[in-house]
Amino acid sequence: MSTQTLTAKLEAVKAVINSPELAKLQAAHATAQKQLDWCVEQHKADPTPRMALDRAAAKQRTAHALDALNKLQGQINQARQESSDLTRMLNSGETLANARQAWRDAADAQVTATRAAQDAQDGMTAINAALEAEKQKATAASLLQRAATLAELGFGDKVETTAAAAGKLLDNANLKIDALLNDAIPAAQKRIDQANTALVQADKATRAAEAEILKAHADCAELALAVAAEDFEKLVLSFHASRIAAFGDFGRRVEHYTVVNDTRFEIEAERIRAQAEQGN
């Protein structure tokens, strides 16, 4: 059920809850009750068959007014329950939308964290390559220094540089190697560790968001099932109501029979009392 449909149903239900008919029926019942109270007092003062009939009629009007009031009140109570269910469904839909947005945000953060982890790893790879290059330079400079030293001592072939110059090349290579080992590599490893930690947290957030989506889906399904069950119950009650309308309401017949016979009994009692007072 779409949000628009749920909102429309909620507005219709609120209209029932705020029905102006409630005040009218309450006023009608209050008026009928006052009339009944008046008839009861009048009947006490003037216990005649006519007053008994008036009291019975007032009693029946009061009962009908109360019945109408209770019927509307029942509809309002049912509407309040429906309003609560619809509000929960709307809220669950909003919760689902929020969960989906949270998942998208978490997934984006996970992608960013993955890229950061890959960049950190690529940085370490580049540093290791630079370290390997400097080691090769150091090896070459060491060999060149050895050859230059031998040449200066008169041994071996003459080389194009001096032992001192080759030594400087070796020192520079060793300095770079030390810098890479002591500074660049630890810093790169720290970035990798931080990136991996962030990636783990992002993965947890994504999984938590997925769980919230599943929970929101389950809540929506549970509410939809509850509403469907209520709709089925309404159909059953409507079916019984149609049968009562077709074949009669036994309960109402009994109530009417009781009121009529109570009235007849009161009239007969008044007649017997009047005869007794006349000495017949």
PDB file of C-alpha atoms in Angstrom:
ATOM      1  CA  MET A   1       0.000   0.000   0.000  1.00  0.00           C
ATOM      2  CA  SER A   2       1.457   3.337  -1.075  1.00  0.00           C
ATOM      3  CA  THR A   3       2.124   6.219   1.284  1.00  0.00           C
ATOM      4  CA  GLN A   4      -0.468   8.303  -0.565  1.00  0.00           C
ATOM      5  CA  THR A   5      -3.148   5.646  -0.039  1.00  0.00           C
ATOM      6  CA  LEU A   6      -2.251   5.261   3.642  1.00  0.00           C
ATOM      7  CA  THR A   7      -2.387   9.032   4.145  1.00  0.00           C
ATOM      8  CA  ALA A   8      -5.800   9.244   2.477  1.00  0.00           C
ATOM      9  CA  LYS A   9      -7.147   6.420   4.659  1.00  0.00           C
ATOM     10  CA  LEU A  10      -5.724   8.090   7.760  1.00  0.00           C
ATOM     11  CA  GLU A  11      -7.481  11.363   6.908  1.00  0.00           C
ATOM     12  CA  ALA A  12     -10.768   9.506   6.402  1.00  0.00           C
ATOM     13  CA  VAL A  13     -10.372   7.748   9.744  1.00  0.00           C
ATOM     14  CA  LYS A  14      -9.589  11.028  11.496  1.00  0.00           C
ATOM     15  CA  ALA A  15     -12.799  12.453  10.041  1.00  0.00           C
ATOM     16  CA  VAL A  16     -14.718   9.664  11.800  1.00  0.00           C
ATOM     17  CA  ILE A  17     -12.872  10.322  15.059  1.00  0.00           C
ATOM     18  CA  ASN A  18     -13.705  14.029  14.895  1.00  0.00           C
ATOM     19  CA  SER A  19     -17.289  13.450  13.749  1.00  0.00           C
ATOM     20  CA  PRO A  20     -19.658  16.293  14.760  1.00  0.00           C
ATOM     21  CA  GLU A  21     -22.398  13.681  15.145  1.00  0.00           C
ATOM     22  CA  LEU A  22     -20.927  12.658  18.487  1.00  0.00           C
ATOM     23  CA  ALA A  23     -21.862  15.954  20.136  1.00  0.00           C
ATOM     24  CA  LYS A  24     -25.334  15.793  18.587  1.00  0.00           C
ATOM     25  CA  LEU A  25     -25.962  12.268  19.834  1.00  0.00           C
ATOM     26  CA  GLN A  26     -24.594  13.125  23.273  1.00  0.00           C
ATOM     27  CA  ALA A  27     -26.976  16.081  23.443  1.00  0.00           C
ATOM     28  CA  ALA A  28     -29.870  13.916  22.223  1.00  0.00           C
ATOM     29  CA  HIS A  29     -29.147  11.287  24.859  1.00  0.00           C
ATOM     30  CA  ALA A  30     -28.861  13.918  27.585  1.00  0.00           C
ATOM     31  CA  THR A  31     -32.210  15.389  26.529  1.00  0.00           C
ATOM     32  CA  ALA A  32     -33.851  11.962  26.448  1.00  0.00           C
ATOM     33  CA  GLN A  33     -32.435  11.154  29.891  1.00  0.00           C
ATOM     34  CA  LYS A  34     -33.783  14.414  31.310  1.00  0.00           C
ATOM     35  CA  GLN A  35     -37.198  13.640  29.851  1.00  0.00           C
ATOM     36  CA  LEU A  36     -37.065  10.165  31.341  1.00  0.00           C
ATOM     37  CA  ASP A  37     -36.104  11.543  34.753  1.00  0.00           C
ATOM     38  CA  TRP A  38     -38.972  14.026  34.529  1.00  0.00           C
ATOM     39  CA  CYS A  39     -41.433  11.272  33.559  1.00  0.00           C
ATOM     40  CA  VAL A  40     -40.250   9.122  36.462  1.00  0.00           C
ATOM     41  CA  GLU A  41     -40.833  11.965  38.922  1.00  0.00           C
ATOM     42  CA  GLN A  42     -44.199  12.771  37.380  1.00  0.00           C
ATOM     43  CA  HIS A  43     -45.213   9.143  37.547  1.00  0.00           C
ATOM     44  CA  LYS A  44     -44.319   9.044  41.226  1.00  0.00           C
ATOM     45  CA  ALA A  45     -46.518  12.071  41.806  1.00  0.00           C
ATOM     46  CA  ASP A  46     -49.276  10.918  39.463  1.00  0.00           C
ATOM     47  CA  PRO A  47     -49.184   7.089  39.157  1.00  0.00           C
ATOM     48  CA  THR A  48     -51.704   6.782  36.354  1.00  0.00           C
ATOM     49  CA  PRO A  49     -51.648   4.488  33.323  1.00  0.00           C
ATOM     50  CA  ARG A  50     -51.058   7.473  31.050  1.00  0.00           C
ATOM     51  CA  MET A  51     -47.978   8.557  33.002  1.00  0.00           C
ATOM     52  CA  ALA A  52     -46.780   4.948  32.951  1.00  0.00           C
ATOM     53  CA  LEU A  53     -47.036   4.962  29.164  1.00  0.00           C
ATOM     54  CA  ASP A  54     -45.210   8.298  28.994  1.00  0.00           C
ATOM     55  CA  ARG A  55     -42.476   6.930  31.222  1.00  0.00           C
ATOM     56  CA  ALA A  56     -42.164   3.769  29.103  1.00  0.00           C
ATOM     57  CA  ALA A  57     -41.976   5.823  25.913  1.00  0.00           C
ATOM     58  CA  ALA A  58     -39.325   8.091  27.455  1.00  0.00           C
ATOM     59  CA  LYS A  59     -37.405   5.040  28.604  1.00  0.00           C
ATOM     60  CA  GLN A  60     -37.482   3.614  25.085  1.00  0.00           C
ATOM     61  CA  ARG A  61     -36.378   6.926  23.548  1.00  0.00           C
ATOM     62  CA  THR A  62     -33.507   7.092  26.027  1.00  0.00           C
ATOM     63  CA  ALA A  63     -32.501   3.519  25.190  1.00  0.00           C
ATOM     64  CA  HIS A  64     -32.540   4.269  21.466  1.00  0.00           C
ATOM     65  CA  ALA A  65     -30.517   7.459  21.978  1.00  0.00           C
ATOM     66  CA  LEU A  66     -27.997   5.557  24.095  1.00  0.00           C
ATOM     67  CA  ASP A  67     -27.844   2.796  21.493  1.00  0.00           C
ATOM     68  CA  ALA A  68     -27.098   5.312  18.728  1.00  0.00           C
ATOM     69  CA  LEU A  69     -24.503   7.029  20.911  1.00  0.00           C
ATOM     70  CA  ASN A  70     -22.805   3.737  21.791  1.00  0.00           C
ATOM     71  CA  LYS A  71     -22.825   2.692  18.141  1.00  0.00           C
ATOM     72  CA  LEU A  72     -21.069   5.885  17.059  1.00  0.00           C
ATOM     73  CA  GLN A  73     -18.697   5.669  20.017  1.00  0.00           C
ATOM     74  CA  GLY A  74     -17.805   2.135  18.941  1.00  0.00           C
ATOM     75  CA  GLN A  75     -17.119   3.381  15.421  1.00  0.00           C
ATOM     76  CA  ILE A  76     -14.931   6.139  16.839  1.00  0.00           C
ATOM     77  CA  ASN A  77     -13.015   3.663  19.021  1.00  0.00           C
ATOM     78  CA  GLN A  78     -12.495   1.429  16.011  1.00  0.00           C
ATOM     79  CA  ALA A  79     -11.369   4.449  13.995  1.00  0.00           C
ATOM     80  CA  ARG A  80      -8.865   5.320  16.713  1.00  0.00           C
ATOM     81  CA  GLN A  81      -7.414   1.818  16.472  1.00  0.00           C
ATOM     82  CA  GLU A  82      -7.282   2.090  12.686  1.00  0.00           C
ATOM     83  CA  SER A  83      -5.628   5.489  13.038  1.00  0.00           C
ATOM     84  CA  SER A  84      -2.996   3.958  15.300  1.00  0.00           C
ATOM     85  CA  ASP A  85      -2.379   1.113  12.834  1.00  0.00           C
ATOM     86  CA  LEU A  86      -2.200   3.454   9.845  1.00  0.00           C
ATOM     87  CA  THR A  87       0.154   5.774  11.692  1.00  0.00           C
ATOM     88  CA  ARG A  88       2.375   2.807  12.542  1.00  0.00           C
ATOM     89  CA  MET A  89       2.341   1.729   8.896  1.00  0.00           C
ATOM     90  CA  LEU A  90       3.240   5.230   7.746  1.00  0.00           C
ATOM     91  CA  ASN A  91       5.999   5.380  10.342  1.00  0.00           C
ATOM     92  CA  SER A  92       7.247   1.945   9.323  1.00  0.00           C
ATOM     93  CA  GLY A  93       7.344   3.105   5.711  1.00  0.00           C
ATOM     94  CA  GLU A  94       9.322   6.146   6.770  1.00  0.00           C
ATOM     95  CA  THR A  95      11.585   3.920   8.852  1.00  0.00           C
ATOM     96  CA  LEU A  96      12.167   1.724   5.809  1.00  0.00           C
ATOM     97  CA  ALA A  97      12.988   4.765   3.678  1.00  0.00           C
ATOM     98  CA  ASN A  98      15.387   6.029   6.342  1.00  0.00           C
ATOM     99  CA  ALA A  99      16.994   2.586   6.595  1.00  0.00           C
ATOM    100  CA  ARG A 100      17.501   2.492   2.839  1.00  0.00           C
ATOM    101  CA  GLN A 101      19.066   5.955   2.878  1.00  0.00           C
ATOM    102  CA  ALA A 102      21.308   4.926   5.781  1.00  0.00           C
ATOM    103  CA  TRP A 103      22.372   1.869   3.780  1.00  0.00           C
ATOM    104  CA  ARG A 104      23.180   4.013   0.748  1.00  0.00           C
ATOM    105  CA  ASP A 105      25.249   6.352   2.926  1.00  0.00           C
ATOM    106  CA  ALA A 106      27.010   3.393   4.557  1.00  0.00           C
ATOM    107  CA  ALA A 107      27.664   1.801   1.170  1.00  0.00           C
ATOM    108  CA  ASP A 108      29.135   5.067  -0.145  1.00  0.00           C
ATOM    109  CA  ALA A 109      31.323   5.298   2.954  1.00  0.00           C
ATOM    110  CA  GLN A 110      32.419   1.701   2.417  1.00  0.00           C
ATOM    111  CA  VAL A 111      33.379   2.464  -1.189  1.00  0.00           C
ATOM    112  CA  THR A 112      35.353   5.491  -0.007  1.00  0.00           C
ATOM    113  CA  ALA A 113      37.059   3.412   2.691  1.00  0.00           C
ATOM    114  CA  THR A 114      37.883   0.692   0.152  1.00  0.00           C
ATOM    115  CA  ARG A 115      39.466   3.231  -2.158  1.00  0.00           C
ATOM    116  CA  ALA A 116      41.415   4.741   0.733  1.00  0.00           C
ATOM    117  CA  ALA A 117      42.681   1.282   1.739  1.00  0.00           C
ATOM    118  CA  GLN A 118      43.694   0.556  -1.852  1.00  0.00           C
ATOM    119  CA  ASP A 119      45.431   3.932  -2.135  1.00  0.00           C
ATOM    120  CA  ALA A 120      47.315   3.254   1.099  1.00  0.00           C
ATOM    121  CA  GLN A 121      48.379  -0.155  -0.195  1.00  0.00           C
ATOM    122  CA  ASP A 122      49.435   1.374  -3.523  1.00  0.00           C
ATOM    123  CA  GLY A 123      51.466   3.930  -1.585  1.00  0.00           C
ATOM    124  CA  MET A 124      53.274   1.144   0.252  1.00  0.00           C
ATOM    125  CA  THR A 125      53.924  -0.634  -3.054  1.00  0.00           C
ATOM    126  CA  ALA A 126      55.444   2.543  -4.492  1.00  0.00           C
ATOM    127  CA  ILE A 127      57.631   3.001  -1.409  1.00  0.00           C
ATOM    128  CA  ASN A 128      58.829  -0.605  -1.615  1.00  0.00           C
ATOM    129  CA  ALA A 129      59.675  -0.067  -5.281  1.00  0.00           C
ATOM    130  CA  ALA A 130      61.604   3.074  -4.379  1.00  0.00           C
ATOM    131  CA  LEU A 131      63.388   1.157  -1.620  1.00  0.00           C
ATOM    132  CA  GLU A 132      64.351  -1.589  -4.050  1.00  0.00           C
ATOM    133  CA  ALA A 133      65.658   1.018  -6.501  1.00  0.00           C
ATOM    134  CA  GLU A 134      67.771   2.675  -3.818  1.00  0.00           C
ATOM    135  CA  LYS A 135      69.148  -0.697  -2.759  1.00  0.00           C
ATOM    136  CA  GLN A 136      70.172  -1.354  -6.345  1.00  0.00           C
ATOM    137  CA  LYS A 137      71.789   2.088  -6.487  1.00  0.00           C
ATOM    138  CA  ALA A 138      73.622   1.358  -3.250  1.00  0.00           C
ATOM    139  CA  THR A 139      74.857  -1.964  -4.612  1.00  0.00           C
ATOM    140  CA  ALA A 140      76.006  -0.336  -7.830  1.00  0.00           C
ATOM    141  CA  ALA A 141      77.687   2.514  -5.921  1.00  0.00           C
ATOM    142  CA  SER A 142      79.432   0.015  -3.632  1.00  0.00           C
ATOM    143  CA  LEU A 143      80.772  -1.925  -6.617  1.00  0.00           C
ATOM    144  CA  LEU A 144      81.829   1.305  -8.317  1.00  0.00           C
ATOM    145  CA  GLN A 145      83.607   2.479  -5.162  1.00  0.00           C
ATOM    146  CA  ARG A 146      85.465  -0.826  -4.940  1.00  0.00           C
ATOM    147  CA  ALA A 147      86.537  -0.661  -8.568  1.00  0.00           C
ATOM    148  CA  ALA A 148      87.620   2.981  -8.249  1.00  0.00           C
ATOM    149  CA  THR A 149      89.634   2.235  -5.137  1.00  0.00           C
ATOM    150  CA  LEU A 150      91.429  -0.647  -6.876  1.00  0.00           C
ATOM    151  CA  ALA A 151      92.096   1.528  -9.920  1.00  0.00           C
ATOM    152  CA  GLU A 152      93.533   4.291  -7.770  1.00  0.00           C
ATOM    153  CA  LEU A 153      95.813   1.716  -6.149  1.00  0.00           C
ATOM    154  CA  GLY A 154      96.946   0.551  -9.581  1.00  0.00           C
ATOM    155  CA  PHE A 155      94.938  -2.604  -9.722  1.00  0.00           C
ATOM    156  CA  GLY A 156      92.353  -3.385 -12.311  1.00  0.00           C
ATOM    157  CA  ASP A 157      90.928  -1.259 -15.083  1.00  0.00           C
ATOM    158  CA  LYS A 158      90.539   2.482 -14.834  1.00  0.00           C
ATOM    159  CA  VAL A 159      87.014   3.716 -14.042  1.00  0.00           C
ATOM    160  CA  GLU A 160      85.349   7.026 -14.942  1.00  0.00           C
ATOM    161  CA  THR A 161      84.899   8.211 -11.340  1.00  0.00           C
ATOM    162  CA  THR A 162      86.845   8.376  -8.140  1.00  0.00           C
ATOM    163  CA  ALA A 163      86.401   6.312  -5.027  1.00  0.00           C
ATOM    164  CA  ALA A 164      85.310   9.432  -3.129  1.00  0.00           C
ATOM    165  CA  ALA A 165      82.604  10.245  -5.675  1.00  0.00           C
ATOM    166  CA  ALA A 166      81.390   6.657  -5.637  1.00  0.00           C
ATOM    167  CA  GLY A 167      81.374   6.816  -1.847  1.00  0.00           C
ATOM    168  CA  LYS A 168      79.111   9.863  -1.962  1.00  0.00           C
ATOM    169  CA  LEU A 169      76.736   8.007  -4.254  1.00  0.00           C
ATOM    170  CA  LEU A 170      76.725   5.116  -1.800  1.00  0.00           C
ATOM    171  CA  ASP A 171      76.114   7.436   1.148  1.00  0.00           C
ATOM    172  CA  ASN A 172      73.222   9.144  -0.624  1.00  0.00           C
ATOM    173  CA  ALA A 173      71.642   5.797  -1.457  1.00  0.00           C
ATOM    174  CA  ASN A 174      72.033   4.598   2.124  1.00  0.00           C
ATOM    175  CA  LEU A 175      70.522   7.826   3.469  1.00  0.00           C
ATOM    176  CA  LYS A 176      67.497   7.384   1.221  1.00  0.00           C
ATOM    177  CA  ILE A 177      67.219   3.744   2.252  1.00  0.00           C
ATOM    178  CA  ASP A 178      67.291   4.729   5.925  1.00  0.00           C
ATOM    179  CA  ALA A 179      64.659   7.419   5.348  1.00  0.00           C
ATOM    180  CA  LEU A 180      62.410   4.962   3.570  1.00  0.00           C
ATOM    181  CA  LEU A 181      62.853   2.290   6.236  1.00  0.00           C
ATOM    182  CA  ASN A 182      62.573   4.576   9.252  1.00  0.00           C
ATOM    183  CA  ASP A 183      60.007   7.142   8.095  1.00  0.00           C
ATOM    184  CA  ALA A 184      58.186   6.453   4.852  1.00  0.00           C
ATOM    185  CA  ILE A 185      57.442   2.760   5.363  1.00  0.00           C
ATOM    186  CA  PRO A 186      56.164   3.105   8.992  1.00  0.00           C
ATOM    187  CA  ALA A 187      54.001   6.066   7.939  1.00  0.00           C
ATOM    188  CA  ALA A 188      52.649   4.100   4.986  1.00  0.00           C
ATOM    189  CA  GLN A 189      51.948   1.106   7.218  1.00  0.00           C
ATOM    190  CA  LYS A 190      50.101   3.374   9.648  1.00  0.00           C
ATOM    191  CA  ARG A 191      47.951   4.695   6.795  1.00  0.00           C
ATOM    192  CA  ILE A 192      47.230   1.125   5.725  1.00  0.00           C
ATOM    193  CA  ASP A 193      46.218   0.126   9.260  1.00  0.00           C
ATOM    194  CA  GLN A 194      43.974   3.175   9.623  1.00  0.00           C
ATOM    195  CA  ALA A 195      42.413   2.584   6.220  1.00  0.00           C
ATOM    196  CA  ASN A 196      41.786  -1.087   7.015  1.00  0.00           C
ATOM    197  CA  THR A 197      40.214  -0.165  10.365  1.00  0.00           C
ATOM    198  CA  ALA A 198      37.969   2.375   8.646  1.00  0.00           C
ATOM    199  CA  LEU A 199      37.065  -0.245   6.047  1.00  0.00           C
ATOM    200  CA  VAL A 200      36.073  -2.739   8.748  1.00  0.00           C
ATOM    201  CA  GLN A 201      33.918  -0.113  10.476  1.00  0.00           C
ATOM    202  CA  ALA A 202      32.323   0.848   7.171  1.00  0.00           C
ATOM    203  CA  ASP A 203      31.565  -2.807   6.467  1.00  0.00           C
ATOM    204  CA  LYS A 204      29.945  -3.146   9.908  1.00  0.00           C
ATOM    205  CA  ALA A 205      27.861  -0.034   9.272  1.00  0.00           C
ATOM    206  CA  THR A 206      26.730  -1.406   5.919  1.00  0.00           C
ATOM    207  CA  ARG A 207      25.756  -4.744   7.452  1.00  0.00           C
ATOM    208  CA  ALA A 208      23.906  -2.967  10.275  1.00  0.00           C
ATOM    209  CA  ALA A 209      22.039  -0.860   7.720  1.00  0.00           C
ATOM    210  CA  GLU A 210      21.111  -4.009   5.795  1.00  0.00           C
ATOM    211  CA  ALA A 211      19.777  -5.526   9.027  1.00  0.00           C
ATOM    212  CA  GLU A 212      17.682  -2.401   9.653  1.00  0.00           C
ATOM    213  CA  ILE A 213      16.239  -2.656   6.150  1.00  0.00           C
ATOM    214  CA  LEU A 214      15.286  -6.288   6.755  1.00  0.00           C
ATOM    215  CA  LYS A 215      13.739  -5.372  10.124  1.00  0.00           C
ATOM    216  CA  ALA A 216      11.785  -2.507   8.561  1.00  0.00           C
ATOM    217  CA  HIS A 217      10.567  -4.843   5.810  1.00  0.00           C
ATOM    218  CA  ALA A 218       9.478  -7.353   8.462  1.00  0.00           C
ATOM    219  CA  ASP A 219       7.635  -4.645  10.422  1.00  0.00           C
ATOM    220  CA  CYS A 220       5.837  -3.493   7.271  1.00  0.00           C
ATOM    221  CA  ALA A 221       4.868  -7.068   6.442  1.00  0.00           C
ATOM    222  CA  GLU A 222       3.663  -7.711   9.999  1.00  0.00           C
ATOM    223  CA  LEU A 223       1.537  -4.570   9.986  1.00  0.00           C
ATOM    224  CA  ALA A 224       0.157  -5.381   6.554  1.00  0.00           C
ATOM    225  CA  LEU A 225      -0.778  -8.863   7.806  1.00  0.00           C
ATOM    226  CA  ALA A 226      -2.460  -7.384  10.884  1.00  0.00           C
ATOM    227  CA  VAL A 227      -4.451  -4.959   8.745  1.00  0.00           C
ATOM    228  CA  ALA A 228      -5.441  -7.783   6.407  1.00  0.00           C
ATOM    229  CA  ALA A 229      -6.636  -9.822   9.400  1.00  0.00           C
ATOM    230  CA  GLU A 230      -8.682  -6.857  10.645  1.00  0.00           C
ATOM    231  CA  ASP A 231     -10.189  -6.395   7.182  1.00  0.00           C
ATOM    232  CA  PHE A 232     -11.157 -10.079   7.141  1.00  0.00           C
ATOM    233  CA  GLU A 233     -12.760  -9.731  10.567  1.00  0.00           C
ATOM    234  CA  LYS A 234     -14.719  -6.745   9.296  1.00  0.00           C
ATOM    235  CA  LEU A 235     -15.949  -8.805   6.359  1.00  0.00           C
ATOM    236  CA  VAL A 236     -17.104 -11.554   8.724  1.00  0.00           C
ATOM    237  CA  LEU A 237     -18.908  -9.037  10.935  1.00  0.00           C
ATOM    238  CA  SER A 238     -20.452  -7.446   7.864  1.00  0.00           C
ATOM    239  CA  PHE A 239     -21.689 -10.865   6.768  1.00  0.00           C
ATOM    240  CA  HIS A 240     -23.306 -11.485  10.146  1.00  0.00           C
ATOM    241  CA  ALA A 241     -24.816  -8.011  10.076  1.00  0.00           C
ATOM    242  CA  SER A 242     -26.350  -8.700   6.676  1.00  0.00           C
ATOM    243  CA  ARG A 243     -27.860 -11.949   7.973  1.00  0.00           C
ATOM    244  CA  ILE A 244     -29.293 -10.113  10.975  1.00  0.00           C
ATOM    245  CA  ALA A 245     -30.741  -7.510   8.629  1.00  0.00           C
ATOM    246  CA  ALA A 246     -32.286 -10.264   6.526  1.00  0.00           C
ATOM    247  CA  PHE A 247     -33.611 -12.548   9.266  1.00  0.00           C
ATOM    248  CA  GLY A 248     -33.980 -10.196  12.221  1.00  0.00           C
ATOM    249  CA  ASP A 249     -32.088  -9.429  15.408  1.00  0.00           C
ATOM    250  CA  PHE A 250     -33.261 -11.766  18.138  1.00  0.00           C
ATOM    251  CA  GLY A 251     -31.665  -9.583  20.792  1.00  0.00           C
ATOM    252  CA  ARG A 252     -33.643  -6.509  19.715  1.00  0.00           C
ATOM    253  CA  ARG A 253     -36.848  -8.543  19.618  1.00  0.00           C
ATOM    254  CA  VAL A 254     -36.296  -9.654  23.202  1.00  0.00           C
ATOM    255  CA  GLU A 255     -35.562  -6.078  24.286  1.00  0.00           C
ATOM    256  CA  HIS A 256     -38.714  -4.762  22.615  1.00  0.00           C
ATOM    257  CA  TYR A 257     -40.813  -7.587  24.064  1.00  0.00           C
ATOM    258  CA  THR A 258     -39.450  -6.868  27.548  1.00  0.00           C
ATOM    259  CA  VAL A 259     -40.174  -3.128  27.323  1.00  0.00           C
ATOM    260  CA  VAL A 260     -43.711  -3.722  26.046  1.00  0.00           C
ATOM    261  CA  ASN A 261     -44.493  -6.281  28.724  1.00  0.00           C
ATOM    262  CA  ASP A 262     -42.987  -4.105  31.458  1.00  0.00           C
ATOM    263  CA  THR A 263     -45.317  -1.336  30.327  1.00  0.00           C
ATOM    264  CA  ARG A 264     -48.323  -3.661  30.278  1.00  0.00           C
ATOM    265  CA  PHE A 265     -47.443  -4.932  33.739  1.00  0.00           C
ATOM    266  CA  GLU A 266     -47.196  -1.394  35.086  1.00  0.00           C
ATOM    267  CA  ILE A 267     -50.537  -0.432  33.521  1.00  0.00           C
ATOM    268  CA  GLU A 268     -52.210  -3.521  34.945  1.00  0.00           C
ATOM    269  CA  ALA A 269     -50.671  -2.855  38.354  1.00  0.00           C
ATOM    270  CA  GLU A 270     -52.001   0.710  38.291  1.00  0.00           C
ATOM    271  CA  ARG A 271     -55.467  -0.546  37.355  1.00  0.00           C
ATOM    272  CA  ILE A 272     -55.512  -3.055  40.206  1.00  0.00           C
ATOM    273  CA  ARG A 273     -54.226  -0.424  42.656  1.00  0.00           C
ATOM    274  CA  ALA A 274     -56.911   2.041  41.544  1.00  0.00           C
ATOM    275  CA  GLN A 275     -59.628  -0.576  41.985  1.00  0.00           C
ATOM    276  CA  ALA A 276     -58.299  -1.412  45.445  1.00  0.00           C
ATOM    277  CA  GLU A 277     -58.381   2.251  46.445  1.00  0.00           C
ATOM    278  CA  GLN A 278     -61.978   2.480  45.262  1.00  0.00           C
ATOM    279  CA  GLY A 279     -62.819  -0.568  47.376  1.00  0.00           C
ATOM    280  CA  ASN A 280     -63.833  -2.782  44.460  1.00  0.00           C
TER     281      ASN A 280
END
